Short mmCIF file of C-alpha atoms in Angstrom, two decimals:
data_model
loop_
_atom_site.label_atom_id
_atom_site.label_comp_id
_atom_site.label_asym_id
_atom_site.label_seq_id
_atom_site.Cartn_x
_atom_site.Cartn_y
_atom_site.Cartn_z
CA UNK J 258 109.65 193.02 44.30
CA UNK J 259 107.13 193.45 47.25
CA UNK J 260 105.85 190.27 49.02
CA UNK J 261 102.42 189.66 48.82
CA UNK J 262 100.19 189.49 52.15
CA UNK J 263 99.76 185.55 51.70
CA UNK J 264 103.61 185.21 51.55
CA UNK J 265 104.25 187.73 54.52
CA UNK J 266 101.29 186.79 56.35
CA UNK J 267 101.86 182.82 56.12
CA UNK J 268 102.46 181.21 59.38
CA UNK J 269 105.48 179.73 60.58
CA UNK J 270 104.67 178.33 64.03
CA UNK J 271 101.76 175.77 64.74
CA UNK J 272 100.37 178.12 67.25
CA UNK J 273 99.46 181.07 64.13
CA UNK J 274 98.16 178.47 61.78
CA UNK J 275 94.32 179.09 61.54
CA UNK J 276 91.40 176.38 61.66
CA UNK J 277 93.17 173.29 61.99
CA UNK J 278 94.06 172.90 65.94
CA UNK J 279 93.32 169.02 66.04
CA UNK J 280 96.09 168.46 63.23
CA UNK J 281 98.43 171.20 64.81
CA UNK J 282 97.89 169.05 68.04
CA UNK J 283 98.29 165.75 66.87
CA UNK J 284 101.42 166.83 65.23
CA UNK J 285 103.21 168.65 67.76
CA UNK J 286 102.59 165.60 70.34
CA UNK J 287 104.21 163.54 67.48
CA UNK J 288 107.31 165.94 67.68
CA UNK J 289 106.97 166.27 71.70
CA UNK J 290 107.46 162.24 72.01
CA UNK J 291 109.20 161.78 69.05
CA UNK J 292 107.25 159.49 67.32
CA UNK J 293 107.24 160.70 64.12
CA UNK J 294 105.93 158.92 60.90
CA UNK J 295 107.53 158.04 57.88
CA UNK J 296 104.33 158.95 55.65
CA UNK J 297 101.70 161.79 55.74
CA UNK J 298 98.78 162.55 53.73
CA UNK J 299 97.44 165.86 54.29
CA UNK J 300 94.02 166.33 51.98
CA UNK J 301 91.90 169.08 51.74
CA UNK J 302 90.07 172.08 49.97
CA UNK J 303 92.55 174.66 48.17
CA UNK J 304 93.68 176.96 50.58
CA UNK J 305 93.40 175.69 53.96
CA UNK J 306 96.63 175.10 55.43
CA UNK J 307 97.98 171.71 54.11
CA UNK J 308 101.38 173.11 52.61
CA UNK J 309 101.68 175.44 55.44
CA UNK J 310 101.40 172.87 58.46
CA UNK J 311 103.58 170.94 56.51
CA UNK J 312 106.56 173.22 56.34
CA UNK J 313 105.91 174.33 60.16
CA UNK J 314 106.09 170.55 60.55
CA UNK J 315 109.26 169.50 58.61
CA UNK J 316 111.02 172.91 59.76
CA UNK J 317 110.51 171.70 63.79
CA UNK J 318 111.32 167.44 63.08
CA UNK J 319 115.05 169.42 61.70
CA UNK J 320 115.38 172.24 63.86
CA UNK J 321 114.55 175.10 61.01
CA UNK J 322 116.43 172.49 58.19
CA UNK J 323 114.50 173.31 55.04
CA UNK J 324 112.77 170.50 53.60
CA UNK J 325 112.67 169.40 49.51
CA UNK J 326 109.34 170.93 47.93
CA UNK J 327 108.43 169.27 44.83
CA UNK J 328 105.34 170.59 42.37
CA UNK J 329 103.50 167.18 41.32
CA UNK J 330 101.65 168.93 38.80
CA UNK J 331 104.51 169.61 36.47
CA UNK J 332 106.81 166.59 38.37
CA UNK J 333 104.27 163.53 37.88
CA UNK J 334 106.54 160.72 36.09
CA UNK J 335 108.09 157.54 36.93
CA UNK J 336 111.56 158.97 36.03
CA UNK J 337 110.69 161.89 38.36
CA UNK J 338 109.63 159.38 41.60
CA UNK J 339 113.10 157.61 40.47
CA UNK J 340 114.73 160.85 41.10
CA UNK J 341 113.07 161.30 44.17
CA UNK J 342 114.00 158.03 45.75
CA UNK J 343 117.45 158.68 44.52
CA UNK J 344 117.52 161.79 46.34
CA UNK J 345 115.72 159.99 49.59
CA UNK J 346 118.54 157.57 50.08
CA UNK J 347 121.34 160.22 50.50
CA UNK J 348 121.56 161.60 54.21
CA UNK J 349 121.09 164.88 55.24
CA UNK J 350 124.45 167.31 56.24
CA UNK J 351 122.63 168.50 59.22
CA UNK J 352 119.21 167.29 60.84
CA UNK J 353 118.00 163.94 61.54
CA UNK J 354 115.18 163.87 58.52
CA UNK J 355 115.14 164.73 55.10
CA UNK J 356 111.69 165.34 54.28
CA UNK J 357 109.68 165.56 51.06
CA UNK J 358 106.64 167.87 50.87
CA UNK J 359 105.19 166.46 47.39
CA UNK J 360 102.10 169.28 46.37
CA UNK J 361 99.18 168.05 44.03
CA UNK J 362 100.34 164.94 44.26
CA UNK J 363 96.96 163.14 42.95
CA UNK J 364 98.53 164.41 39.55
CA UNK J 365 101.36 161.39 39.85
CA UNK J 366 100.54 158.44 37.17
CA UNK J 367 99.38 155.14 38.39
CA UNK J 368 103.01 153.75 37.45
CA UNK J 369 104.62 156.80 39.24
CA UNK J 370 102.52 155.65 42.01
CA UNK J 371 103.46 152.01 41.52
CA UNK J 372 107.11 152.74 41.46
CA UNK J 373 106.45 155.31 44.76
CA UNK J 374 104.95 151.66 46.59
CA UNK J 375 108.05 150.09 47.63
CA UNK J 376 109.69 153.06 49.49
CA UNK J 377 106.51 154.22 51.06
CA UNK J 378 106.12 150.65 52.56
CA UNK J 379 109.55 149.89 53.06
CA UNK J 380 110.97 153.71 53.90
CA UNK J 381 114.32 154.44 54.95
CA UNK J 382 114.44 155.74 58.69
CA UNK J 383 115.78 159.25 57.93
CA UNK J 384 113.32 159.87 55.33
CA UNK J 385 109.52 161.36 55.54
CA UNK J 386 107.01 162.10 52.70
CA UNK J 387 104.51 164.63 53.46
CA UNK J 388 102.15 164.53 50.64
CA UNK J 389 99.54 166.90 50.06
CA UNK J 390 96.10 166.94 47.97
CA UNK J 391 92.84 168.32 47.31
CA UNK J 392 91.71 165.23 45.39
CA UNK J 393 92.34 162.48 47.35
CA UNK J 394 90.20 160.15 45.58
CA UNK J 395 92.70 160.15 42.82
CA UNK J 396 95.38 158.55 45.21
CA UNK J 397 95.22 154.81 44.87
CA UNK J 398 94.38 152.37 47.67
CA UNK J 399 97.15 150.59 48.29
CA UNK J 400 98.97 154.37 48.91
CA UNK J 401 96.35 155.63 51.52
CA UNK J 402 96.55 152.58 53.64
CA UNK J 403 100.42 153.13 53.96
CA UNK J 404 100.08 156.78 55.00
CA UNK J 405 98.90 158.36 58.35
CA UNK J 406 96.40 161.26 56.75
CA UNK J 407 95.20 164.15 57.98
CA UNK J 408 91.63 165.89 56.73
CA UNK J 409 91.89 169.98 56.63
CA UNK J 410 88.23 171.49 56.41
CA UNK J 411 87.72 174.40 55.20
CA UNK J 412 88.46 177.62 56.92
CA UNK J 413 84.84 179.02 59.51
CA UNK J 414 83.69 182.43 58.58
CA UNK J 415 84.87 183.89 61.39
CA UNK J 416 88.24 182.72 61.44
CA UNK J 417 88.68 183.90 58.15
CA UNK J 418 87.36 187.65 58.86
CA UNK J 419 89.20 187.14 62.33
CA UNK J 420 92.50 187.06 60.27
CA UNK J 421 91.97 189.54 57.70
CA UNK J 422 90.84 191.96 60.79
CA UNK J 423 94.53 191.25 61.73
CA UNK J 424 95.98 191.61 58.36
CA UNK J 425 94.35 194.90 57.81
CA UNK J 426 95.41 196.63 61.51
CA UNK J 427 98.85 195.80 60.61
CA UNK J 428 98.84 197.08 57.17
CA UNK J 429 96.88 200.52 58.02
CA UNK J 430 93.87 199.22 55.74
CA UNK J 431 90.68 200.41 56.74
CA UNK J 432 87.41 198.08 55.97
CA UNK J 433 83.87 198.12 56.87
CA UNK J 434 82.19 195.15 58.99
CA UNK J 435 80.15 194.09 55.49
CA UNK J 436 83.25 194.86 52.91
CA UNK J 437 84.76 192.26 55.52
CA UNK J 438 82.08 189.81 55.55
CA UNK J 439 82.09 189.68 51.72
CA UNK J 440 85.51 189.11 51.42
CA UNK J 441 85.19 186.02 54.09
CA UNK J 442 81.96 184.32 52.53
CA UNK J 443 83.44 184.67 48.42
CA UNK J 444 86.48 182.88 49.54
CA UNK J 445 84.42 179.77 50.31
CA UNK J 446 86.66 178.50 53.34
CA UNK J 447 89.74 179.63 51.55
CA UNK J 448 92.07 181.37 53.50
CA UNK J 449 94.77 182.30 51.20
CA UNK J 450 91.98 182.88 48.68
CA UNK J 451 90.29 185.77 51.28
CA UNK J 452 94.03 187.19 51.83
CA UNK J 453 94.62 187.97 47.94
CA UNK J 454 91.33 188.91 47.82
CA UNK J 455 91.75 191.68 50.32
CA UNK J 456 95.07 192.51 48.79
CA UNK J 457 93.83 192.95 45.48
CA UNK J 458 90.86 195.46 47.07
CA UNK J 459 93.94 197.15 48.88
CA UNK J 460 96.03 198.03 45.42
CA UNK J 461 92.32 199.55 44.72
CA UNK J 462 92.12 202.03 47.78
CA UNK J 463 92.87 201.37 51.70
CA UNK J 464 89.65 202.37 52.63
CA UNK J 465 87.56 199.90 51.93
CA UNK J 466 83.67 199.82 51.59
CA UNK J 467 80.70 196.78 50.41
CA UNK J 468 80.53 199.51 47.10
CA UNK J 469 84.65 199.18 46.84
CA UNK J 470 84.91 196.03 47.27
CA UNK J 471 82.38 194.83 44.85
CA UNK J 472 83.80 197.34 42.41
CA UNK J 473 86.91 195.05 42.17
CA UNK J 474 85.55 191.80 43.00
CA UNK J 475 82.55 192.07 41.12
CA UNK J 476 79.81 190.06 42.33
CA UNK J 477 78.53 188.61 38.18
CA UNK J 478 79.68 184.94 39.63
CA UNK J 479 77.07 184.99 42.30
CA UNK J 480 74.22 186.91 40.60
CA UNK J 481 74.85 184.59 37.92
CA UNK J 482 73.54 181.54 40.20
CA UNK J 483 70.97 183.59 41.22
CA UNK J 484 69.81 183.96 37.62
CA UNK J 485 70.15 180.22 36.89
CA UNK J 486 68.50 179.23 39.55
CA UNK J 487 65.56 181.37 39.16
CA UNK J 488 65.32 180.08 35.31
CA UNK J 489 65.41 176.74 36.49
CA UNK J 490 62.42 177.23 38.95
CA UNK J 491 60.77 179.70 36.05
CA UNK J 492 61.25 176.54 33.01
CA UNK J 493 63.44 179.45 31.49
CA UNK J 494 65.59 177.41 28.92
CA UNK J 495 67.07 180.03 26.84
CA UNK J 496 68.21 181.86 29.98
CA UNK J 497 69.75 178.61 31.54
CA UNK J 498 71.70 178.09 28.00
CA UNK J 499 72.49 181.72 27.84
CA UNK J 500 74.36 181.59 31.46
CA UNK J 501 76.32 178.30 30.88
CA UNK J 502 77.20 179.07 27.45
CA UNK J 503 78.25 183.04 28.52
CA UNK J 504 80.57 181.37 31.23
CA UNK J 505 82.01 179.43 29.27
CA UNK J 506 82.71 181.66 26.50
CA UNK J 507 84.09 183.92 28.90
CA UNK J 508 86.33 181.25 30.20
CA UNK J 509 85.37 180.13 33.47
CA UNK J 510 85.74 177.16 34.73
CA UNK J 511 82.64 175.13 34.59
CA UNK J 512 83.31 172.20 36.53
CA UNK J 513 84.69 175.21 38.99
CA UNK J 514 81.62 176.65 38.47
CA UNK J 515 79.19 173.38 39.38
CA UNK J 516 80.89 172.87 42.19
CA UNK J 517 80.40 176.02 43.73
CA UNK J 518 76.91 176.22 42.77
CA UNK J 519 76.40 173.32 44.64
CA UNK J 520 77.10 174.79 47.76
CA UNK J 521 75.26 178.23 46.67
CA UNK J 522 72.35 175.77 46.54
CA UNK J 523 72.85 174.43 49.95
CA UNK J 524 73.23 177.59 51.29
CA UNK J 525 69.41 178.60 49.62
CA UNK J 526 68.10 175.56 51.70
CA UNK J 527 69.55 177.26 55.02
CA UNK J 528 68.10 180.33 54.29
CA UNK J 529 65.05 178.72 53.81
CA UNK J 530 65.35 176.73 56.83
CA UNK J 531 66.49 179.05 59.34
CA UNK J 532 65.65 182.39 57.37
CA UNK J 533 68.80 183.84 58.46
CA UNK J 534 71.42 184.71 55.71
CA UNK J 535 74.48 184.68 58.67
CA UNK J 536 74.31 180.71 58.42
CA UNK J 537 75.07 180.68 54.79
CA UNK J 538 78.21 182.14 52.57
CA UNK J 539 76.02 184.50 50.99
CA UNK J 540 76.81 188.31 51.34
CA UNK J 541 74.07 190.46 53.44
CA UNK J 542 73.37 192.70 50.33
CA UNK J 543 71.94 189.76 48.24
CA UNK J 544 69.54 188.83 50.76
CA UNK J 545 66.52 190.83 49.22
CA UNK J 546 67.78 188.88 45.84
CA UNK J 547 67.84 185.07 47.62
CA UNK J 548 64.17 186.06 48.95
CA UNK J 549 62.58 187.24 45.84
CA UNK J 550 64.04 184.01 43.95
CA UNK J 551 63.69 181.46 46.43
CA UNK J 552 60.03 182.74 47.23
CA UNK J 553 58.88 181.33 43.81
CA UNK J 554 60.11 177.51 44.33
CA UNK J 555 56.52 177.01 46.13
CA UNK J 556 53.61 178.27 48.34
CA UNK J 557 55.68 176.63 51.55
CA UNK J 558 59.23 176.24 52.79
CA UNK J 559 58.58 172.25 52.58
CA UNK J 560 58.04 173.16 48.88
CA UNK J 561 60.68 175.24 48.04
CA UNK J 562 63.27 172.92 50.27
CA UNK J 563 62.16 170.33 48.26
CA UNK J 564 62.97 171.48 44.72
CA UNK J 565 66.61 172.53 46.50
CA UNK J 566 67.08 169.58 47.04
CA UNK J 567 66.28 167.54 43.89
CA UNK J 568 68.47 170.35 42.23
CA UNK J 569 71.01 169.35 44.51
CA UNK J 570 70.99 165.90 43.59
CA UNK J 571 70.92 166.79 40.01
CA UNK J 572 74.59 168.29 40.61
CA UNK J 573 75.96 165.95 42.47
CA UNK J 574 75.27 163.40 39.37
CA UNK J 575 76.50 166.66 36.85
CA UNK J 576 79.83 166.60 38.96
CA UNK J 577 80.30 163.22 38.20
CA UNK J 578 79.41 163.11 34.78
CA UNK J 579 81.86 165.92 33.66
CA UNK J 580 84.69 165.02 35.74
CA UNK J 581 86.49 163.20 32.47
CA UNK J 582 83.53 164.47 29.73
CA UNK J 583 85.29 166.79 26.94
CA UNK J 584 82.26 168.42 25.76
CA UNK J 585 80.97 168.88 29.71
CA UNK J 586 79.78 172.65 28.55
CA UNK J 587 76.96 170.58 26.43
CA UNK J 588 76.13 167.91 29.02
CA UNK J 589 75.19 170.49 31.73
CA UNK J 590 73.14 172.58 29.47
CA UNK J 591 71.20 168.85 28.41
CA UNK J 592 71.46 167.67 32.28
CA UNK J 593 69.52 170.99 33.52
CA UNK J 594 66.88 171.35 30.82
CA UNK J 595 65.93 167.62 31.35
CA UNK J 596 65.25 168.76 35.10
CA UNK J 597 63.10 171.49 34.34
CA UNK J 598 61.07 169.03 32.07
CA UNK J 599 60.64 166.38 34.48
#
């Protein structure tokens, strides 16, 4: 089976990793003076490097000795932390360390957490955890203040297209400037994200265009926004329930879905503040679209930023109301028509 780019094209030294040179330094001086911690949080968007620095990082503290992965999603017990600090009190063969990299792992239970305490306070002096998380809220108190974290933002624009520009010379795939661009901005800081992305528009043809890549990409998600926001600032109710309930039908993730139309949102208030398109995530070719819906949130920019921003609001408080609501398709249909009737 062929590897995919992400897999082939996934650093292994701290000097390839993209976008996160302050953790890659503070790191490496950690290794240079060997003083090395015995906990790590690394926390961040999907996507941005977490897992990867921390395999560069546990492959240099044991001279290339692999280090124990472990999938907290589907490994989230108290009987599975018992089998990790099982495993965490054996010594290694070779290497000084043996280090945990523990993924997701704001999906442990409260008791798993409880029963992690002990060894993350008290830890043996050959063992490190490395644990990694795009959630971590979810990670109780008395964890965070035992572990040394580590905040990965997301990937910059041009980093991301920088990259792919690589990616592409390597592999003999020919793209356009704007079939780049779109690539970079739909991946919302994510470079793995961007990566399948391109390979995906690669399997399609190795010439690609804007017209080529949208052809397998699509571009419904962002339109989509566009539409609801423009029934929003046009009272449209039946076309706000109509969007929301054809996502969800279709299955999309709405909570997915709020929180990128959250930032869609901020980016409509940079347009309308610096009234170029370049300082948002939004692809060139939907600029004519952003202008003739924006255009109609008020005679003024004050205007229009101003309903952008009470919108905003309104999904920050949506976000929060969903996050454990089972019927959340309902409460964001009843949370956006009560805005438009305010």
């Amino acid at each position: 089976m062929e590897q995919s780019l992400a897999v082939k094209y996934r650093p292994t030294e701290f000097e390839h990793v993209v976008g996160q040179s302050i953790n890659c330094d503070i790191l490496q001086s950690q290794l240079k003076n060997k003083k090395i911690k015995h906990g790590y949080l690394f926390s961040g968007a999907s996507g941005c490097g977490k897992t990867t620095l921390a395999k560069i990082f546990a492959n240099k503290v044991n001279d290339q000795e692999a280090p124990i992965e472990l999938d907290c999603a589907s490994h989230n017990s108290v009987e599975d932390v018992k089998d990790i600090l099982k495993l965490s009190r054996k010594r290694v063969l070779h290497g000084e360390y043996k280090v945990f990299i523990l993924d997701e792992c704001h999906m442990f239970s409260s008791a798993a957490w409880n029963a992690f305490l002990k060894s993350i306070e008290e830890p043996s002096e050959f063992t490190i955890y490395i644990f990694c998380t795009t959630e971590p809220e979810k990670i109780p108190e008395t964890i965070l203040n035992r572990l040394q974290r580590y905040n990965f933002g997301k990937i910059s624009l041009e980093d991301i297209k920088s990259r792919l520009q690589i990616i592409c010379n390597s592999e003999n795939i020919k793209i356009t400037e704007d079939a780049l661009d779109l690539i970079a901005k739909i991946s919302n800081g994510s470079l793995r994200d961007a990566i399948m992305t391109l390979e995906q528009c690669s399997d399609y043809s190795d010439n690609l265009t804007l017209d080529s890549v949208k052809t397998v990409v699509g571009d419904l998600t962002l339109l989509n926004m566009l539409r609801l926001t423009k029934a929003l600032i046009e009272k449209d109710q039946k076309t706000i329930i109509e969007i929301i309930t054809t996502l969800f039908n279709s299955g999309h993730d709405l909570k997915a879905f709020l929180t990128n139309y959250l930032s869609f949102n901020l980016d409509l208030t940079k347009y309308v503040l610096f009234r170029n398109i370049d300082v948002t995530a939004i692809p060139k070719y939907l600029e004519q679209n952003v202008q003739s819906v924006i255009f109609n949130c008020g005679s003024n920019p004050n205007e229009a930023i101003n309903y952008l921003n009470d919108l905003s609001e309104v999904l920050l408080k949506l976000k929060t109301l969903v996050r454990f609501d089972s019927s959340y398709q309902n409460t964001i249909i009843i949370s956006l028509i009560s805005f438009i009737r305010r």
